[in-house]
Amino acid sequence: MSELIHEDGRDERRRAKQLKVCILINFVAPYHLPLFSILQERLGGLRILVSVGMEPNRKWDVNWGGLSVTRQRTLTFRETWSHPQGFSDITYVHFPLDTCFLLHRYSPDVIISTETGFRSFQACLYKLLRPSVRLLIWLQVSERTELGRGRLRKLIRRHLLGRADGVLVNGQSGVRYVSELGVPMARLHLTHYT
């Protein structure tokens, strides 16, 4: 996205209006809705692929607010994660099965994939087939949230993040965590919560 920054704001807006962007995410949270709505107004096309309407442990109603959202065919598994600091959390792991097919059908210029799981793996595969596509991986992590995640997960993350054109993180702790995975600062972009 930094390639869109020009001295002439009109040139930036004109180029943005030509971009087709696809966001791959678990679900649209209420705090994402304003950001995604603005992106939809400013881009040539925005498609959001969600794994589920809403996860069962959320008290939010499904609200896509006029966004162009496609619910994917997804396998979901519930797991309990025990954090090294003594608490446990119920999480849902999603395996969207049709990501590559939907990306091929939509043919985006830019893919923004959240997290470093199966959806990001498929986005990397799609980028191999279409090298002109820009892939951004969006991590909402901190050093504390990722304690005790294990070596295998770090290896997978290092591999996927190494293939992305850029990595979006939500804070300085996230920047430090992702830097430790080998992502150079030039490819890191800070995106605070809305």
Short mmCIF file of C-alpha atoms in Angstrom, two decimals:
data_model
loop_
_atom_site.label_atom_id
_atom_site.label_comp_id
_atom_site.label_asym_id
_atom_site.label_seq_id
_atom_site.Cartn_x
_atom_site.Cartn_y
_atom_site.Cartn_z
CA MET A 1 0.00 0.00 0.00
CA SER A 2 2.96 2.33 0.57
CA GLU A 3 3.36 2.38 -3.23
CA LEU A 4 0.17 4.47 -3.30
CA ILE A 5 1.74 7.38 -1.44
CA HIS A 6 2.43 10.21 -3.86
CA GLU A 7 2.89 13.97 -3.55
CA ASP A 8 -0.30 14.48 -5.53
CA GLY A 9 -3.26 13.18 -3.46
CA ARG A 10 -5.44 12.99 -6.58
CA ASP A 11 -3.03 10.50 -8.17
CA GLU A 12 -3.20 8.38 -5.02
CA ARG A 13 -7.01 8.38 -5.03
CA ARG A 14 -7.14 7.57 -8.75
CA ARG A 15 -4.82 4.58 -8.33
CA ALA A 16 -6.76 3.35 -5.28
CA LYS A 17 -10.00 3.46 -7.30
CA GLN A 18 -8.42 0.97 -9.72
CA LEU A 19 -7.37 -1.56 -7.05
CA LYS A 20 -9.34 -4.71 -6.29
CA VAL A 21 -8.63 -5.84 -2.73
CA CYS A 22 -9.67 -9.06 -1.03
CA ILE A 23 -9.61 -9.40 2.78
CA LEU A 24 -9.48 -12.91 4.26
CA ILE A 25 -10.68 -12.93 7.88
CA ASN A 26 -12.46 -15.15 10.44
CA PHE A 27 -15.49 -12.83 10.73
CA VAL A 28 -16.31 -9.12 10.52
CA ALA A 29 -16.11 -7.73 14.06
CA PRO A 30 -18.02 -4.52 14.87
CA TYR A 31 -14.74 -2.61 15.28
CA HIS A 32 -13.67 -3.64 11.74
CA LEU A 33 -16.87 -2.40 10.10
CA PRO A 34 -15.91 1.34 9.91
CA LEU A 35 -12.46 0.55 8.47
CA PHE A 36 -13.81 -1.90 5.88
CA SER A 37 -16.60 0.52 4.90
CA ILE A 38 -14.09 3.29 4.21
CA LEU A 39 -11.91 0.92 2.20
CA GLN A 40 -14.95 -0.15 0.15
CA GLU A 41 -15.69 3.51 -0.68
CA ARG A 42 -12.12 4.29 -1.70
CA LEU A 43 -11.11 1.19 -3.64
CA GLY A 44 -12.04 -0.10 -7.07
CA GLY A 45 -13.44 -3.19 -5.39
CA LEU A 46 -13.38 -4.77 -1.96
CA ARG A 47 -14.38 -8.36 -1.31
CA ILE A 48 -14.26 -9.86 2.18
CA LEU A 49 -14.06 -13.64 2.60
CA VAL A 50 -15.15 -14.79 6.07
CA SER A 51 -14.84 -18.23 7.62
CA VAL A 52 -17.98 -17.87 9.77
CA GLY A 53 -20.75 -15.33 10.31
CA MET A 54 -19.70 -14.98 13.96
CA GLU A 55 -17.88 -17.20 16.42
CA PRO A 56 -20.04 -18.69 19.21
CA ASN A 57 -18.02 -17.08 22.01
CA ARG A 58 -18.80 -13.55 20.72
CA LYS A 59 -21.87 -11.60 21.84
CA TRP A 60 -22.02 -9.61 18.60
CA ASP A 61 -24.71 -9.86 15.95
CA VAL A 62 -23.62 -10.54 12.39
CA ASN A 63 -23.51 -7.10 10.74
CA TRP A 64 -21.82 -6.66 7.39
CA GLY A 65 -23.23 -3.16 6.89
CA GLY A 66 -23.46 -3.28 3.10
CA LEU A 67 -19.99 -4.76 2.62
CA SER A 68 -19.39 -7.29 -0.12
CA VAL A 69 -18.92 -10.39 2.04
CA THR A 70 -18.70 -14.04 0.99
CA ARG A 71 -18.95 -16.78 3.60
CA GLN A 72 -16.52 -19.57 2.76
CA ARG A 73 -16.94 -23.33 3.01
CA THR A 74 -15.06 -23.88 6.25
CA LEU A 75 -14.19 -26.61 8.73
CA THR A 76 -14.05 -25.21 12.27
CA PHE A 77 -12.57 -26.81 15.36
CA ARG A 78 -12.93 -25.62 18.93
CA GLU A 79 -9.89 -25.79 21.16
CA THR A 80 -8.90 -24.64 24.62
CA TRP A 81 -5.58 -22.86 24.71
CA SER A 82 -3.68 -22.70 28.01
CA HIS A 83 -1.51 -19.60 28.28
CA PRO A 84 1.81 -19.86 30.20
CA GLN A 85 0.61 -17.06 32.52
CA GLY A 86 -2.08 -19.31 33.97
CA PHE A 87 -5.32 -18.64 32.10
CA SER A 88 -7.06 -20.60 29.40
CA ASP A 89 -9.10 -19.40 26.45
CA ILE A 90 -11.57 -21.10 24.13
CA THR A 91 -10.58 -20.44 20.53
CA TYR A 92 -11.87 -21.53 17.15
CA VAL A 93 -9.54 -22.71 14.41
CA HIS A 94 -10.95 -22.29 10.91
CA PHE A 95 -9.91 -24.13 7.77
CA PRO A 96 -11.56 -22.35 4.83
CA LEU A 97 -11.58 -24.85 1.97
CA ASP A 98 -12.30 -22.67 -1.07
CA THR A 99 -9.91 -19.72 -0.66
CA CYS A 100 -7.88 -20.36 -3.83
CA PHE A 101 -11.03 -20.91 -5.88
CA LEU A 102 -12.64 -17.68 -4.62
CA LEU A 103 -9.42 -15.69 -5.13
CA HIS A 104 -9.22 -16.99 -8.69
CA ARG A 105 -12.86 -15.98 -9.29
CA TYR A 106 -12.42 -12.48 -7.81
CA SER A 107 -8.89 -11.92 -9.20
CA PRO A 108 -7.70 -9.27 -6.70
CA ASP A 109 -4.68 -7.00 -7.07
CA VAL A 110 -4.06 -7.08 -3.31
CA ILE A 111 -4.85 -9.77 -0.73
CA ILE A 112 -4.93 -8.94 2.99
CA SER A 113 -4.99 -12.18 4.94
CA THR A 114 -5.41 -12.23 8.71
CA GLU A 115 -3.28 -14.48 10.86
CA THR A 116 -0.89 -17.19 9.71
CA GLY A 117 -3.07 -20.23 9.33
CA PHE A 118 -4.64 -22.16 6.49
CA ARG A 119 -6.16 -19.10 4.79
CA SER A 120 -2.78 -17.34 4.62
CA PHE A 121 -1.18 -20.56 3.37
CA GLN A 122 -3.72 -20.64 0.51
CA ALA A 123 -3.14 -16.93 -0.18
CA CYS A 124 0.59 -17.70 -0.52
CA LEU A 125 -0.19 -20.52 -2.95
CA TYR A 126 -2.37 -18.17 -5.00
CA LYS A 127 0.45 -15.59 -5.04
CA LEU A 128 2.81 -18.26 -6.41
CA LEU A 129 0.43 -18.70 -9.34
CA ARG A 130 -0.10 -14.93 -9.74
CA PRO A 131 3.18 -13.22 -8.75
CA SER A 132 1.83 -9.77 -9.62
CA VAL A 133 -0.64 -10.00 -6.71
CA ARG A 134 0.48 -8.20 -3.56
CA LEU A 135 0.01 -10.16 -0.33
CA LEU A 136 -0.22 -8.47 3.06
CA ILE A 137 -0.55 -10.60 6.19
CA TRP A 138 -2.35 -8.87 9.05
CA LEU A 139 -1.40 -10.05 12.54
CA GLN A 140 -3.15 -8.83 15.68
CA VAL A 141 -0.51 -10.08 18.11
CA SER A 142 1.81 -8.98 20.88
CA GLU A 143 4.78 -10.61 22.57
CA ARG A 144 2.53 -11.47 25.54
CA THR A 145 -0.33 -13.02 23.53
CA GLU A 146 2.12 -15.28 21.68
CA LEU A 147 3.93 -16.69 24.72
CA GLY A 148 4.10 -20.47 24.66
CA ARG A 149 2.93 -20.90 21.07
CA GLY A 150 5.60 -23.49 20.25
CA ARG A 151 8.37 -23.97 17.72
CA LEU A 152 6.24 -25.47 14.95
CA ARG A 153 3.91 -22.48 14.92
CA LYS A 154 6.91 -20.11 14.80
CA LEU A 155 8.40 -22.05 11.87
CA ILE A 156 5.11 -21.87 9.96
CA ARG A 157 4.78 -18.16 10.70
CA ARG A 158 8.36 -17.46 9.64
CA HIS A 159 7.74 -19.31 6.35
CA LEU A 160 4.45 -17.55 5.53
CA LEU A 161 5.59 -14.07 6.59
CA GLY A 162 8.71 -14.47 4.47
CA ARG A 163 6.52 -14.79 1.37
CA ALA A 164 4.34 -11.76 2.08
CA ASP A 165 4.98 -8.39 0.48
CA GLY A 166 4.17 -6.71 3.78
CA VAL A 167 3.03 -7.47 7.31
CA LEU A 168 0.49 -5.38 9.21
CA VAL A 169 0.72 -5.39 13.02
CA ASN A 170 -1.33 -3.56 15.63
CA GLY A 171 1.35 -2.24 18.01
CA GLN A 172 5.01 -1.95 18.94
CA SER A 173 4.98 -5.27 20.78
CA GLY A 174 3.65 -6.90 17.59
CA VAL A 175 6.43 -5.21 15.63
CA ARG A 176 9.04 -6.70 17.97
CA TYR A 177 7.43 -10.15 17.81
CA VAL A 178 7.27 -10.19 14.00
CA SER A 179 10.80 -8.79 13.72
CA GLU A 180 12.03 -11.78 15.74
CA LEU A 181 10.46 -14.00 13.07
CA GLY A 182 12.80 -12.45 10.49
CA VAL A 183 10.52 -9.85 8.86
CA PRO A 184 12.59 -6.75 7.98
CA MET A 185 11.34 -3.40 9.32
CA ALA A 186 10.88 -2.13 5.75
CA ARG A 187 8.04 -4.66 5.26
CA LEU A 188 6.30 -3.97 8.60
CA HIS A 189 3.38 -1.54 8.77
CA LEU A 190 1.74 -0.42 12.00
CA THR A 191 -2.09 -0.48 11.86
CA HIS A 192 -3.68 0.39 15.20
CA TYR A 193 -7.12 -0.88 16.16
CA THR A 194 -9.94 1.36 14.99
#
